Amino acid sequence: MNCRFVAPSLLAALLLSACGSVAPRVPTPAPEPAPPPAPSVVLIETADASVSDRTPALSIPPVAALLRDGFEQRFAERALPHDRSGQNKPHVVVDKGPGKARIIFDEATERLLFWVEDSGLLETPASVTPLTRNPAKPGPKERVLVGPGAFLTRLRDQAGFVRVSASDQTVAAEGWLPASAIARTYVPATVPAVSGNQRWALARGANLLERPGGPALAKLLDTAPPQVTVDGISTGPAWFVEVAYGSSSLSVRGFVPKSALSEPQSMGWGRKGFGYAAHQDPPSEILTFSTGTCLYDEPWGEVIGVLRLPVSKSVHIETGATSAWRLLDFPRTGAKAWAPREGAQPNQPTGKLTPLSLADGFGCSPAPPR
C-alpha cells in the first residue's frame, strides 16, 4: 500500500496504520577506555651491588627502650649484685618480681638486662639508719650511721632486729638494725657527713673506738687504701683524738690514739687486678664481635643487650641446632649471652674506639634462620 499526502491532522494516524510502527532507537555503545600508555623507561633487574648487598631493615626489640642512654635518670632504684671482682657496685633496677629484680649491667663493652634472684643480691639498708650497740636501748647519739649502698652481712637475729656487719669496702662496723630496715633494692641516699677541724690519715687495720680505751666501733679493712683520710674533731683524754670517717653509705665517729694518726700524703694509686678462676673447656676459636651486635638470652630467644664496642672472645664452636650461635662470657659481671656467629670475624685488633651511642635505643638484624 502506497502512502499518500494527506491533511496534517491525520498524519500521525495514517503513518501508524499505513506504514507500520516506528522501530525502536538502538543506543550507541560507549567507547572502550584507551589502554594505558606504555612506559617510556623499562626497569630491568640488574646485579648492582648496592641493591643485592642491601642490609635488611633492623627490628627494634622491646629491650631497646629500657637500655637507651639516660636509664640512670629514668629509674630510681638500685641493687648490689654479687660481683666476681668483689667490687659489688650499684646497678640500676628497671623492674621487680617476686623474689627477683631486673637489672641493667652497663660495662664499657656491653649493656645487658638480666633478672637476678634475691639470693644474687646483697642486702643493704633501705634508708639512712643508725647502727645501734644495743637494740633494746639505742643511744641518743649513735656513732655509726649506715645508708643505702652499704654491704650488710647478717650475723644473728633477735626479736625484730638483726645484728650485722656493715661495710663500704674501706671501713666495717658491727651493730644492730631493725629487720624492716634491710632491703635488696633501694633508692640512693647519702649519709650525712661530719666535718672536723683538721685532716688526718689512718693506716689499714686501725680501730675507731667507742670511747678512749673502749671497745671498737669500726675497723679499717685490709682491702682499704694504704691510708684513709679522717676528720679530727677534738682531742680527748689520754692522748686520744675524736675523729670522723665518712662515705656516701657509712659514717663513723670514734676515738683513735693520737700516735695512730699521721699527716695525709699525696699518693699514686694503682688499680688492683682481679683474677677469675672458672673451669672452661679449651676454646675452639677466637672471634671479634662488632659494635652493635645484639645479645640474646638463648638462641632465637629474647634480646637482652647490645655490644657498645667490639669485643674479642674465646668461644666454643657450637654444633647441631645452635651451630649459627656463639655463647659469650663477660667475666666482669659473670653474665653470659648468645650472639649470632654470622658477622663475627677472626680475632681482630680493635684499638681505641668510641662506644656505641644508645641515646635512641638500638636495632637488631634478623636472627639466623633455624
mmCIF file of N, CA and C in Angstrom, residues 209-338:
data_model
loop_
_atom_site.group_PDB
_atom_site.id
_atom_site.type_symbol
_atom_site.label_atom_id
_atom_site.label_comp_id
_atom_site.label_asym_id
_atom_site.label_seq_id
_atom_site.Cartn_x
_atom_site.Cartn_y
_atom_site.Cartn_z
ATOM 1 N N LEU A 209 87.329 3.668 118.149
ATOM 2 C CA LEU A 209 86.797 3.195 119.424
ATOM 3 C C LEU A 209 85.562 3.981 119.848
ATOM 4 N N GLU A 210 84.727 3.315 120.631
ATOM 5 C CA GLU A 210 83.528 3.965 121.142
ATOM 6 C C GLU A 210 83.877 5.102 122.107
ATOM 7 N N ARG A 211 84.931 4.944 122.859
ATOM 8 C CA ARG A 211 85.430 5.949 123.802
ATOM 9 C C ARG A 211 86.923 5.688 123.984
ATOM 10 N N PRO A 212 87.691 6.621 124.518
ATOM 11 C CA PRO A 212 89.135 6.394 124.708
ATOM 12 C C PRO A 212 89.394 5.126 125.521
ATOM 13 N N GLY A 213 90.102 4.191 124.919
ATOM 14 C CA GLY A 213 90.396 2.920 125.572
ATOM 15 C C GLY A 213 89.239 1.951 125.594
ATOM 16 N N GLY A 214 88.084 2.284 124.941
ATOM 17 C CA GLY A 214 86.907 1.430 124.981
ATOM 18 C C GLY A 214 86.860 0.445 123.828
ATOM 19 N N PRO A 215 85.689 -0.218 123.656
ATOM 20 C CA PRO A 215 85.554 -1.221 122.590
ATOM 21 C C PRO A 215 85.563 -0.569 121.211
ATOM 22 N N ALA A 216 85.886 -1.375 120.213
ATOM 23 C CA ALA A 216 85.960 -0.873 118.837
ATOM 24 C C ALA A 216 84.567 -0.691 118.249
ATOM 25 N N LEU A 217 84.370 0.435 117.616
ATOM 26 C CA LEU A 217 83.146 0.682 116.854
ATOM 27 C C LEU A 217 83.276 0.191 115.416
ATOM 28 N N ALA A 218 84.446 0.424 114.840
ATOM 29 C CA ALA A 218 84.672 0.109 113.434
ATOM 30 C C ALA A 218 86.157 -0.139 113.212
ATOM 31 N N LYS A 219 86.444 -0.765 112.064
ATOM 32 C CA LYS A 219 87.827 -1.095 111.732
ATOM 33 C C LYS A 219 88.085 -0.813 110.266
ATOM 34 N N LEU A 220 89.291 -0.276 109.979
ATOM 35 C CA LEU A 220 89.708 -0.103 108.597
ATOM 36 C C LEU A 220 90.118 -1.460 108.044
ATOM 37 N N LEU A 221 89.529 -1.842 106.938
ATOM 38 C CA LEU A 221 89.737 -3.179 106.375
ATOM 39 C C LEU A 221 91.101 -3.306 105.718
ATOM 40 N N ASP A 222 91.528 -4.546 105.570
ATOM 41 C CA ASP A 222 92.789 -4.798 104.877
ATOM 42 C C ASP A 222 92.695 -4.453 103.393
ATOM 43 N N THR A 223 91.475 -4.380 102.870
ATOM 44 C CA THR A 223 91.283 -4.012 101.464
ATOM 45 C C THR A 223 91.203 -2.501 101.265
ATOM 46 N N ALA A 224 91.296 -1.735 102.364
ATOM 47 C CA ALA A 224 91.250 -0.277 102.267
ATOM 48 C C ALA A 224 92.513 0.247 101.598
ATOM 49 N N PRO A 225 92.487 1.477 101.105
ATOM 50 C CA PRO A 225 93.721 2.087 100.605
ATOM 51 C C PRO A 225 94.778 2.132 101.704
ATOM 52 N N PRO A 226 96.062 2.285 101.342
ATOM 53 C CA PRO A 226 97.123 2.323 102.361
ATOM 54 C C PRO A 226 96.902 3.388 103.425
ATOM 55 N N GLN A 227 96.285 4.493 103.050
ATOM 56 C CA GLN A 227 95.929 5.493 104.046
ATOM 57 C C GLN A 227 94.505 5.976 103.790
ATOM 58 N N VAL A 228 93.774 6.184 104.879
ATOM 59 C CA VAL A 228 92.388 6.626 104.801
ATOM 60 C C VAL A 228 92.288 7.963 105.511
ATOM 61 N N THR A 229 91.712 8.945 104.861
ATOM 62 C CA THR A 229 91.611 10.281 105.435
ATOM 63 C C THR A 229 90.402 10.375 106.366
ATOM 64 N N VAL A 230 90.614 10.950 107.552
ATOM 65 C CA VAL A 230 89.548 11.184 108.521
ATOM 66 C C VAL A 230 89.609 12.640 108.970
ATOM 67 N N ASP A 231 88.521 13.101 109.562
ATOM 68 C CA ASP A 231 88.459 14.469 110.080
ATOM 69 C C ASP A 231 88.662 14.455 111.589
ATOM 70 N N GLY A 232 89.636 15.238 112.069
ATOM 71 C CA GLY A 232 89.809 15.386 113.503
ATOM 72 C C GLY A 232 88.763 16.331 114.073
ATOM 73 N N ILE A 233 88.068 15.896 115.157
ATOM 74 C CA ILE A 233 87.003 16.709 115.745
ATOM 75 C C ILE A 233 87.482 17.387 117.031
ATOM 76 N N SER A 234 88.066 16.610 117.918
ATOM 77 C CA SER A 234 88.535 17.170 119.192
ATOM 78 C C SER A 234 89.574 16.233 119.788
ATOM 79 N N THR A 235 90.352 16.769 120.722
ATOM 80 C CA THR A 235 91.339 15.959 121.443
ATOM 81 C C THR A 235 90.702 15.460 122.733
ATOM 82 N N GLY A 236 90.742 14.146 122.939
ATOM 83 C CA GLY A 236 90.171 13.555 124.133
ATOM 84 C C GLY A 236 91.227 13.308 125.184
ATOM 85 N N PRO A 237 90.848 12.661 126.282
ATOM 86 C CA PRO A 237 91.820 12.355 127.335
ATOM 87 C C PRO A 237 92.801 11.282 126.893
ATOM 88 N N ALA A 238 93.924 11.203 127.634
ATOM 89 C CA ALA A 238 94.942 10.153 127.424
ATOM 90 C C ALA A 238 95.454 10.129 125.988
ATOM 91 N N TRP A 239 95.597 11.317 125.401
ATOM 92 C CA TRP A 239 96.157 11.427 124.076
ATOM 93 C C TRP A 239 95.342 10.670 123.004
ATOM 94 N N PHE A 240 94.064 10.688 123.175
ATOM 95 C CA PHE A 240 93.164 10.174 122.133
ATOM 96 C C PHE A 240 92.552 11.350 121.379
ATOM 97 N N VAL A 241 92.257 11.111 120.131
ATOM 98 C CA VAL A 241 91.640 12.139 119.285
ATOM 99 C C VAL A 241 90.312 11.590 118.746
ATOM 100 N N GLU A 242 89.276 12.403 118.856
ATOM 101 C CA GLU A 242 87.989 12.015 118.271
ATOM 102 C C GLU A 242 88.014 12.384 116.784
ATOM 103 N N VAL A 243 87.716 11.394 115.950
ATOM 104 C CA VAL A 243 87.760 11.591 114.501
ATOM 105 C C VAL A 243 86.456 11.114 113.886
ATOM 106 N N ALA A 244 86.233 11.539 112.665
ATOM 107 C CA ALA A 244 85.044 11.124 111.904
ATOM 108 C C ALA A 244 85.482 10.607 110.540
ATOM 109 N N TYR A 245 84.962 9.440 110.202
ATOM 110 C CA TYR A 245 85.155 8.880 108.854
ATOM 111 C C TYR A 245 83.800 8.905 108.157
ATOM 112 N N GLY A 246 83.792 9.231 106.895
ATOM 113 C CA GLY A 246 82.527 9.257 106.183
ATOM 114 C C GLY A 246 82.649 8.888 104.719
ATOM 115 N N SER A 247 81.657 8.170 104.219
ATOM 116 C CA SER A 247 81.492 7.900 102.796
ATOM 117 C C SER A 247 80.011 8.071 102.487
ATOM 118 N N SER A 248 79.617 7.818 101.268
ATOM 119 C CA SER A 248 78.215 8.010 100.906
ATOM 120 C C SER A 248 77.288 7.032 101.613
ATOM 121 N N SER A 249 77.824 5.878 102.086
ATOM 122 C CA SER A 249 76.967 4.853 102.681
ATOM 123 C C SER A 249 77.318 4.497 104.118
ATOM 124 N N LEU A 250 78.365 5.122 104.701
ATOM 125 C CA LEU A 250 78.777 4.753 106.060
ATOM 126 C C LEU A 250 79.453 5.942 106.728
ATOM 127 N N SER A 251 79.067 6.199 107.975
ATOM 128 C CA SER A 251 79.672 7.280 108.748
ATOM 129 C C SER A 251 79.974 6.761 110.150
ATOM 130 N N VAL A 252 81.204 7.008 110.625
ATOM 131 C CA VAL A 252 81.621 6.557 111.958
ATOM 132 C C VAL A 252 82.285 7.729 112.679
ATOM 133 N N ARG A 253 81.917 7.897 113.929
ATOM 134 C CA ARG A 253 82.551 8.910 114.771
ATOM 135 C C ARG A 253 83.114 8.186 115.992
ATOM 136 N N GLY A 254 84.435 8.128 116.107
ATOM 137 C CA GLY A 254 85.068 7.372 117.186
ATOM 138 C C GLY A 254 86.403 7.966 117.583
ATOM 139 N N PHE A 255 87.104 7.269 118.493
ATOM 140 C CA PHE A 255 88.387 7.740 119.033
ATOM 141 C C PHE A 255 89.515 6.833 118.562
ATOM 142 N N VAL A 256 90.653 7.460 118.332
ATOM 143 C CA VAL A 256 91.867 6.719 117.980
ATOM 144 C C VAL A 256 93.037 7.315 118.761
ATOM 145 N N PRO A 257 94.054 6.510 119.090
ATOM 146 C CA PRO A 257 95.249 7.082 119.724
ATOM 147 C C PRO A 257 95.898 8.100 118.791
ATOM 148 N N LYS A 258 96.373 9.184 119.353
ATOM 149 C CA LYS A 258 96.997 10.204 118.526
ATOM 150 C C LYS A 258 98.195 9.638 117.775
ATOM 151 N N SER A 259 98.851 8.648 118.381
ATOM 152 C CA SER A 259 100.028 8.053 117.735
ATOM 153 C C SER A 259 99.657 7.310 116.449
ATOM 154 N N ALA A 260 98.351 6.967 116.262
ATOM 155 C CA ALA A 260 97.928 6.248 115.051
ATOM 156 C C ALA A 260 97.668 7.197 113.887
ATOM 157 N N LEU A 261 97.702 8.516 114.148
ATOM 158 C CA LEU A 261 97.401 9.491 113.110
ATOM 159 C C LEU A 261 98.680 10.018 112.478
ATOM 160 N N SER A 262 98.567 10.359 111.220
ATOM 161 C CA SER A 262 99.691 10.974 110.510
ATOM 162 C C SER A 262 99.145 12.021 109.558
ATOM 163 N N GLU A 263 100.070 12.860 109.065
ATOM 164 C CA GLU A 263 99.653 13.865 108.093
ATOM 165 C C GLU A 263 99.306 13.176 106.774
ATOM 166 N N PRO A 264 98.184 13.561 106.151
ATOM 167 C CA PRO A 264 97.845 12.973 104.839
ATOM 168 C C PRO A 264 98.946 13.273 103.834
ATOM 169 N N GLN A 265 99.241 12.299 102.989
ATOM 170 C CA GLN A 265 100.272 12.447 101.963
ATOM 171 C C GLN A 265 99.663 12.156 100.605
ATOM 172 N N SER A 266 100.204 12.820 99.596
ATOM 173 C CA SER A 266 99.765 12.542 98.235
ATOM 174 C C SER A 266 100.346 11.214 97.808
ATOM 175 N N MET A 267 99.518 10.372 97.275
ATOM 176 C CA MET A 267 99.973 9.051 96.868
ATOM 177 C C MET A 267 99.421 8.750 95.486
ATOM 178 N N GLY A 268 100.186 7.968 94.750
ATOM 179 C CA GLY A 268 99.696 7.476 93.463
ATOM 180 C C GLY A 268 99.006 6.147 93.681
ATOM 181 N N TRP A 269 97.792 6.061 93.203
ATOM 182 C CA TRP A 269 97.021 4.837 93.442
ATOM 183 C C TRP A 269 97.044 3.967 92.200
ATOM 184 N N GLY A 270 97.398 2.724 92.374
ATOM 185 C CA GLY A 270 97.367 1.763 91.285
ATOM 186 C C GLY A 270 96.051 1.016 91.280
ATOM 187 N N ARG A 271 95.645 0.535 90.140
ATOM 188 C CA ARG A 271 94.418 -0.244 90.046
ATOM 189 C C ARG A 271 94.715 -1.687 90.432
ATOM 190 N N LYS A 272 93.952 -2.185 91.378
ATOM 191 C CA LYS A 272 94.158 -3.548 91.821
ATOM 192 C C LYS A 272 93.575 -4.507 90.795
ATOM 193 N N GLY A 273 94.355 -5.529 90.456
ATOM 194 C CA GLY A 273 93.884 -6.515 89.483
ATOM 195 C C GLY A 273 93.110 -7.624 90.158
ATOM 196 N N PHE A 274 92.187 -8.206 89.414
ATOM 197 C CA PHE A 274 91.394 -9.300 89.939
ATOM 198 C C PHE A 274 91.465 -10.454 88.946
ATOM 199 N N GLY A 275 91.575 -11.651 89.466
ATOM 200 C CA GLY A 275 91.581 -12.836 88.618
ATOM 201 C C GLY A 275 90.269 -13.571 88.748
ATOM 202 N N TYR A 276 89.935 -14.323 87.752
ATOM 203 C CA TYR A 276 88.704 -15.085 87.757
ATOM 204 C C TYR A 276 89.061 -16.552 87.535
ATOM 205 N N ALA A 277 88.754 -17.371 88.515
ATOM 206 C CA ALA A 277 89.044 -18.792 88.394
ATOM 207 C C ALA A 277 87.747 -19.502 88.027
ATOM 208 N N ALA A 278 87.673 -20.011 86.844
ATOM 209 C CA ALA A 278 86.477 -20.724 86.421
ATOM 210 C C ALA A 278 86.883 -21.806 85.428
ATOM 211 N N HIS A 279 86.269 -22.960 85.555
ATOM 212 C CA HIS A 279 86.573 -24.056 84.647
ATOM 213 C C HIS A 279 85.950 -23.799 83.283
ATOM 214 N N GLN A 280 86.716 -23.982 82.236
ATOM 215 C CA GLN A 280 86.207 -23.808 80.886
ATOM 216 C C GLN A 280 86.957 -24.742 79.960
ATOM 217 N N ASP A 281 86.225 -25.417 79.099
ATOM 218 C CA ASP A 281 86.864 -26.288 78.125
ATOM 219 C C ASP A 281 87.697 -25.443 77.160
ATOM 220 N N PRO A 282 88.719 -26.034 76.560
ATOM 221 C CA PRO A 282 89.546 -25.259 75.628
ATOM 222 C C PRO A 282 88.686 -24.652 74.527
ATOM 223 N N PRO A 283 88.822 -23.343 74.294
ATOM 224 C CA PRO A 283 88.015 -22.706 73.243
ATOM 225 C C PRO A 283 88.437 -23.187 71.864
ATOM 226 N N SER A 284 87.536 -23.166 70.935
ATOM 227 C CA SER A 284 87.810 -23.656 69.591
ATOM 228 C C SER A 284 88.169 -22.541 68.618
ATOM 229 N N GLU A 285 87.758 -21.310 68.929
ATOM 230 C CA GLU A 285 88.097 -20.207 68.032
ATOM 231 C C GLU A 285 88.035 -18.895 68.815
ATOM 232 N N ILE A 286 88.749 -17.913 68.300
ATOM 233 C CA ILE A 286 88.729 -16.571 68.875
ATOM 234 C C ILE A 286 88.113 -15.649 67.829
ATOM 235 N N LEU A 287 87.003 -15.017 68.198
ATOM 236 C CA LEU A 287 86.269 -14.176 67.260
ATOM 237 C C LEU A 287 86.136 -12.764 67.803
ATOM 238 N N THR A 288 86.050 -11.814 66.896
ATOM 239 C CA THR A 288 85.759 -10.427 67.247
ATOM 240 C C THR A 288 84.328 -10.121 66.824
ATOM 241 N N PHE A 289 83.503 -9.750 67.795
ATOM 242 C CA PHE A 289 82.112 -9.399 67.538
ATOM 243 C C PHE A 289 82.013 -7.879 67.466
ATOM 244 N N SER A 290 81.346 -7.390 66.462
ATOM 245 C CA SER A 290 81.386 -5.958 66.144
ATOM 246 C C SER A 290 80.442 -5.143 67.029
ATOM 247 N N THR A 291 80.706 -3.849 67.061
ATOM 248 C CA THR A 291 79.810 -2.909 67.739
ATOM 249 C C THR A 291 78.395 -3.041 67.174
ATOM 250 N N GLY A 292 77.401 -3.019 68.068
ATOM 251 C CA GLY A 292 76.019 -3.126 67.641
ATOM 252 C C GLY A 292 75.483 -4.538 67.583
ATOM 253 N N THR A 293 76.345 -5.540 67.857
ATOM 254 C CA THR A 293 75.869 -6.919 67.875
ATOM 255 C C THR A 293 74.841 -7.095 68.988
ATOM 256 N N CYS A 294 73.677 -7.618 68.662
ATOM 257 C CA CYS A 294 72.637 -7.847 69.664
ATOM 258 C C CYS A 294 72.917 -9.136 70.429
ATOM 259 N N LEU A 295 72.610 -9.110 71.712
ATOM 260 C CA LEU A 295 72.877 -10.233 72.603
ATOM 261 C C LEU A 295 71.549 -10.826 73.066
ATOM 262 N N TYR A 296 71.485 -12.152 73.126
ATOM 263 C CA TYR A 296 70.249 -12.874 73.394
ATOM 264 C C TYR A 296 70.392 -13.734 74.654
ATOM 265 N N ASP A 297 69.234 -13.996 75.313
ATOM 266 C CA ASP A 297 69.277 -14.857 76.485
ATOM 267 C C ASP A 297 69.457 -16.322 76.096
ATOM 268 N N GLU A 298 69.071 -16.683 74.878
ATOM 269 C CA GLU A 298 69.272 -18.014 74.326
ATOM 270 C C GLU A 298 69.148 -17.909 72.816
ATOM 271 N N PRO A 299 69.627 -18.899 72.053
ATOM 272 C CA PRO A 299 69.479 -18.818 70.600
ATOM 273 C C PRO A 299 68.022 -18.623 70.197
ATOM 274 N N TRP A 300 67.773 -17.627 69.344
ATOM 275 C CA TRP A 300 66.440 -17.238 68.873
ATOM 276 C C TRP A 300 65.531 -16.799 70.023
ATOM 277 N N GLY A 301 66.121 -16.427 71.147
ATOM 278 C CA GLY A 301 65.338 -16.027 72.309
ATOM 279 C C GLY A 301 65.108 -14.533 72.356
ATOM 280 N N GLU A 302 65.073 -13.998 73.564
ATOM 281 C CA GLU A 302 64.806 -12.579 73.785
ATOM 282 C C GLU A 302 66.102 -11.778 73.731
ATOM 283 N N VAL A 303 66.059 -10.626 73.073
ATOM 284 C CA VAL A 303 67.215 -9.723 73.068
ATOM 285 C C VAL A 303 67.361 -9.116 74.460
ATOM 286 N N ILE A 304 68.544 -9.237 75.042
ATOM 287 C CA ILE A 304 68.773 -8.717 76.390
ATOM 288 C C ILE A 304 69.881 -7.673 76.439
ATOM 289 N N GLY A 305 70.497 -7.350 75.320
ATOM 290 C CA GLY A 305 71.560 -6.352 75.362
ATOM 291 C C GLY A 305 72.202 -6.141 74.013
ATOM 292 N N VAL A 306 73.258 -5.336 74.026
ATOM 293 C CA VAL A 306 73.943 -4.986 72.785
ATOM 294 C C VAL A 306 75.397 -4.662 73.117
ATOM 295 N N LEU A 307 76.295 -4.955 72.183
ATOM 296 C CA LEU A 307 77.702 -4.601 72.343
ATOM 297 C C LEU A 307 77.889 -3.134 71.974
ATOM 298 N N ARG A 308 78.522 -2.390 72.864
ATOM 299 C CA ARG A 308 78.775 -0.969 72.603
ATOM 300 C C ARG A 308 80.151 -0.751 71.976
ATOM 301 N N LEU A 309 81.007 -1.745 72.071
ATOM 302 C CA LEU A 309 82.330 -1.722 71.451
ATOM 303 C C LEU A 309 82.632 -3.122 70.926
ATOM 304 N N PRO A 310 83.541 -3.252 69.965
ATOM 305 C CA PRO A 310 83.922 -4.591 69.530
ATOM 306 C C PRO A 310 84.597 -5.352 70.673
ATOM 307 N N VAL A 311 84.335 -6.638 70.747
ATOM 308 C CA VAL A 311 84.979 -7.480 71.752
ATOM 309 C C VAL A 311 85.503 -8.745 71.079
ATOM 310 N N SER A 312 86.658 -9.186 71.535
ATOM 311 C CA SER A 312 87.225 -10.449 71.075
ATOM 312 C C SER A 312 87.043 -11.479 72.173
ATOM 313 N N LYS A 313 86.491 -12.624 71.820
ATOM 314 C CA LYS A 313 86.167 -13.647 72.801
ATOM 315 C C LYS A 313 86.641 -15.018 72.332
ATOM 316 N N SER A 314 87.080 -15.809 73.303
ATOM 317 C CA SER A 314 87.319 -17.227 73.058
ATOM 318 C C SER A 314 85.983 -17.942 73.207
ATOM 319 N N VAL A 315 85.533 -18.590 72.156
ATOM 320 C CA VAL A 315 84.210 -19.211 72.166
ATOM 321 C C VAL A 315 84.310 -20.629 71.629
ATOM 322 N N HIS A 316 83.353 -21.446 72.045
ATOM 323 C CA HIS A 316 83.250 -22.797 71.517
ATOM 324 C C HIS A 316 82.546 -22.780 70.168
ATOM 325 N N ILE A 317 82.925 -23.693 69.322
ATOM 326 C CA ILE A 317 82.194 -23.866 68.073
ATOM 327 C C ILE A 317 81.003 -24.756 68.371
ATOM 328 N N GLU A 318 79.820 -24.157 68.284
ATOM 329 C CA GLU A 318 78.603 -24.910 68.569
ATOM 330 C C GLU A 318 78.278 -25.837 67.400
ATOM 331 N N THR A 319 77.631 -26.938 67.695
ATOM 332 C CA THR A 319 77.231 -27.894 66.665
ATOM 333 C C THR A 319 75.731 -28.132 66.768
ATOM 334 N N GLY A 320 75.211 -28.777 65.761
ATOM 335 C CA GLY A 320 73.799 -29.112 65.789
ATOM 336 C C GLY A 320 72.918 -27.904 65.545
ATOM 337 N N ALA A 321 71.793 -27.836 66.267
ATOM 338 C CA ALA A 321 70.778 -26.810 66.020
ATOM 339 C C ALA A 321 71.288 -25.405 66.302
ATOM 340 N N THR A 322 72.271 -25.266 67.203
ATOM 341 C CA THR A 322 72.756 -23.927 67.575
ATOM 342 C C THR A 322 74.089 -23.586 66.908
ATOM 343 N N SER A 323 74.394 -24.220 65.804
ATOM 344 C CA SER A 323 75.706 -24.011 65.178
ATOM 345 C C SER A 323 75.903 -22.586 64.678
ATOM 346 N N ALA A 324 74.802 -21.841 64.478
ATOM 347 C CA ALA A 324 74.915 -20.453 63.992
ATOM 348 C C ALA A 324 75.086 -19.461 65.126
ATOM 349 N N TRP A 325 75.247 -19.935 66.374
ATOM 350 C CA TRP A 325 75.334 -19.061 67.536
ATOM 351 C C TRP A 325 76.619 -19.322 68.303
ATOM 352 N N ARG A 326 77.026 -18.315 69.085
ATOM 353 C CA ARG A 326 78.179 -18.468 69.968
ATOM 354 C C ARG A 326 77.813 -17.887 71.340
ATOM 355 N N LEU A 327 78.255 -18.561 72.390
ATOM 356 C CA LEU A 327 77.984 -18.121 73.763
ATOM 357 C C LEU A 327 79.146 -17.267 74.247
ATOM 358 N N LEU A 328 78.843 -16.018 74.626
ATOM 359 C CA LEU A 328 79.861 -15.069 75.077
ATOM 360 C C LEU A 328 79.830 -14.964 76.587
ATOM 361 N N ASP A 329 81.011 -14.978 77.179
ATOM 362 C CA ASP A 329 81.157 -14.867 78.626
ATOM 363 C C ASP A 329 81.728 -13.490 78.945
ATOM 364 N N PHE A 330 81.092 -12.796 79.911
ATOM 365 C CA PHE A 330 81.552 -11.478 80.334
ATOM 366 C C PHE A 330 82.026 -11.583 81.781
ATOM 367 N N PRO A 331 83.308 -11.856 82.001
ATOM 368 C CA PRO A 331 83.803 -12.150 83.358
ATOM 369 C C PRO A 331 83.583 -11.030 84.355
ATOM 370 N N ARG A 332 83.568 -9.796 83.901
ATOM 371 C CA ARG A 332 83.436 -8.684 84.842
ATOM 372 C C ARG A 332 82.150 -8.776 85.662
ATOM 373 N N THR A 333 81.070 -9.164 84.999
ATOM 374 C CA THR A 333 79.781 -9.254 85.685
ATOM 375 C C THR A 333 79.344 -10.691 85.920
ATOM 376 N N GLY A 334 80.039 -11.659 85.319
ATOM 377 C CA GLY A 334 79.595 -13.037 85.430
ATOM 378 C C GLY A 334 78.456 -13.371 84.491
ATOM 379 N N ALA A 335 78.108 -12.446 83.596
ATOM 380 C CA ALA A 335 76.976 -12.661 82.693
ATOM 381 C C ALA A 335 77.406 -13.481 81.479
ATOM 382 N N LYS A 336 76.437 -14.181 80.898
ATOM 383 C CA LYS A 336 76.631 -14.907 79.651
ATOM 384 C C LYS A 336 75.489 -14.548 78.714
ATOM 385 N N ALA A 337 75.787 -14.442 77.430
ATOM 386 C CA ALA A 337 74.755 -14.107 76.448
ATOM 387 C C ALA A 337 75.151 -14.710 75.109
ATOM 388 N N TRP A 338 74.142 -14.953 74.267
ATOM 389 C CA TRP A 338 74.367 -15.552 72.948
ATOM 390 C C TRP A 338 74.389 -14.464 71.879
#
